Tab-separated table of C-alpha atoms in Angstrom:
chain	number	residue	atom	x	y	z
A	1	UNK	CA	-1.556	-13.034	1.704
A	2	UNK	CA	1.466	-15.213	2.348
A	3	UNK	CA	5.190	-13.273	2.182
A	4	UNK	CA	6.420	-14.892	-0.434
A	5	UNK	CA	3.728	-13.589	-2.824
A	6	UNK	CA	4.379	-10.119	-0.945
A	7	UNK	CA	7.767	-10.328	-2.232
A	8	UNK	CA	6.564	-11.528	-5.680
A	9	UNK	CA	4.520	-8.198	-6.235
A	10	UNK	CA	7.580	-5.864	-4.713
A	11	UNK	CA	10.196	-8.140	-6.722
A	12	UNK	CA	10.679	-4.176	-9.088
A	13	UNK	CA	11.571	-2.500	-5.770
A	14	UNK	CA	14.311	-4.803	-5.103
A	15	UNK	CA	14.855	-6.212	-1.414
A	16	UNK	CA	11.748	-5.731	1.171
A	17	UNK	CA	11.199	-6.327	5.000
A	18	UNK	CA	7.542	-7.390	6.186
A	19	UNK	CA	6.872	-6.819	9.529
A	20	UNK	CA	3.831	-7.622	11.974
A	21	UNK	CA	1.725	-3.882	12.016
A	22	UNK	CA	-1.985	-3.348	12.988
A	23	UNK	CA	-2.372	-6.978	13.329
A	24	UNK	CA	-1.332	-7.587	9.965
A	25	UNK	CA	1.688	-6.521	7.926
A	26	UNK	CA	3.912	-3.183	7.066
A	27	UNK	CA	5.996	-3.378	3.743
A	28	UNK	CA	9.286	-2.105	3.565
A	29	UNK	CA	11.861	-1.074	1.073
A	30	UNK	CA	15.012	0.998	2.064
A	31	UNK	CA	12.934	1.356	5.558
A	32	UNK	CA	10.689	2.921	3.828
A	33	UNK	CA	6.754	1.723	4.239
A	34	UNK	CA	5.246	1.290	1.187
A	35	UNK	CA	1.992	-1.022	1.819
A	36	UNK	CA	0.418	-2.689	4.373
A	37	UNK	CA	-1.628	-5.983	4.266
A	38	UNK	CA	-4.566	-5.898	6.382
A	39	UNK	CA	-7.352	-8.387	7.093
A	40	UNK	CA	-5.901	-10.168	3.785
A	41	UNK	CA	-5.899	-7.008	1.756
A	42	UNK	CA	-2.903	-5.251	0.285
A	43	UNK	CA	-2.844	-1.642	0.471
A	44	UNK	CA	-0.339	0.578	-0.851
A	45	UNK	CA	0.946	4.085	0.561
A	46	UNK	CA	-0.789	7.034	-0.851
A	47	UNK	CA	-0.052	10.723	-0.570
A	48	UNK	CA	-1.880	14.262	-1.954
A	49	UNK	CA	0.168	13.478	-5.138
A	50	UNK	CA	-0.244	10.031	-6.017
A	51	UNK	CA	-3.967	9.901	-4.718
A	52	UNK	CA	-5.733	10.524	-8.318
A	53	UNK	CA	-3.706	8.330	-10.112
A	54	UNK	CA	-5.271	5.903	-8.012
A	55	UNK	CA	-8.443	7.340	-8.019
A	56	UNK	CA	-8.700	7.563	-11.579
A	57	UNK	CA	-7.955	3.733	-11.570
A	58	UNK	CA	-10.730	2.961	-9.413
A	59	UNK	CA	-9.136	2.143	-6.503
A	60	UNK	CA	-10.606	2.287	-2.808
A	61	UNK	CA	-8.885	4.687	0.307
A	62	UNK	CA	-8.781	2.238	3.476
A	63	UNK	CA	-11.303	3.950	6.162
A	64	UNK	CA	-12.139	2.938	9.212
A	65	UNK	CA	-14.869	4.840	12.101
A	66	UNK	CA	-12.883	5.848	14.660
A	67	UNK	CA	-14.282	4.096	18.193
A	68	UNK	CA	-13.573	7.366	20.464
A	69	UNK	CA	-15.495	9.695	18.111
A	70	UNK	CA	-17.483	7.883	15.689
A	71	UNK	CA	-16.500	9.801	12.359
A	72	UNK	CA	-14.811	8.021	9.496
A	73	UNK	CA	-11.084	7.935	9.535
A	74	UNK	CA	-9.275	8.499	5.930
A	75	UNK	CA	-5.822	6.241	5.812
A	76	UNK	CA	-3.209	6.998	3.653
A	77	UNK	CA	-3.294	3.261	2.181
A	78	UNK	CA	-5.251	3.062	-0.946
A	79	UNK	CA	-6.589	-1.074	-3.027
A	80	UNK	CA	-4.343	-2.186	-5.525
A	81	UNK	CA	-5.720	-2.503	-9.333
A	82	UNK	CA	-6.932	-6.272	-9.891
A	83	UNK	CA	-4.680	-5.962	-13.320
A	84	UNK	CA	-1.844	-5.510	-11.232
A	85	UNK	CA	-1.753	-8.586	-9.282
A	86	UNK	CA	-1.301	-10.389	-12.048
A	87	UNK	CA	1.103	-8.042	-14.066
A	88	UNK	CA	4.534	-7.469	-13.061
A	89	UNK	CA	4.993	-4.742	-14.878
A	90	UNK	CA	1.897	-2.804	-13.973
A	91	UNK	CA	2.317	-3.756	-10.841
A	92	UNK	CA	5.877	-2.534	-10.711
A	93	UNK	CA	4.608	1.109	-11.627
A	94	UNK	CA	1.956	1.335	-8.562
A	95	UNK	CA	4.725	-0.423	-5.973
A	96	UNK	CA	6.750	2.605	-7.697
A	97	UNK	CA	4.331	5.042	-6.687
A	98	UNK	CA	4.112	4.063	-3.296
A	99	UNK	CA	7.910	3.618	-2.672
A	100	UNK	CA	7.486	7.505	-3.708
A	101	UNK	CA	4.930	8.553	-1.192
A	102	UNK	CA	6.436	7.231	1.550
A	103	UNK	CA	9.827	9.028	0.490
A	104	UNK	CA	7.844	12.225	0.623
A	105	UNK	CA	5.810	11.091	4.157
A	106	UNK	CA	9.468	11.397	5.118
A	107	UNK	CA	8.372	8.027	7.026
């Protein structure tokens, strides 16, 4: 995902940074993260609040098995909905609710 289309999807949050992270990209608004784009993938920030509104909209939690220890690590980055990528406006609400999350990560 090229960063002009990153800055398509967050147009709602206003003015973001994108920066290299995990060998792909962090999202930023007000230095806030709010997404990361990994192996081509976006992923938005998640917390204990916002987590069933995107699991009630079928979206996927970004896990990993961790080398050392060989049990599955939960991230806080959850898929976006496909109808968002290619509605602003629906779009704008889930950007929304990770802006929010990673106000509250305090991050």
């Amino acid at each position: 995902m090229d960063n002009e289309r990153i800055e398509e999807l967050f147009e709602s949050l206003g003015p973001i940074s994108i920066r290299k992270l995990f060998g792909g990209k962090g999202i930023y608004c007000d230095g806030v993260i709010v997404a990361i784009v990994l192996r081509g993938e976006l992923k938005l920030k998640v917390d204990e609040q916002s987590a069933p509104d995107f699991e009630a909209a079928g979206c996927q939690q970004w896990t990993y098995t961790g080398s050392r220890h060989g049990k599955l690590v939960a991230m806080p980055y959850w898929s976006v909905p496909d109808s968002a990528f290619d509605d602003p406006d629906e779009m704008a609400v889930w950007a929304r609710r990770a802006y929010e999350a990673g106000l509250r990560a305090g991050k």
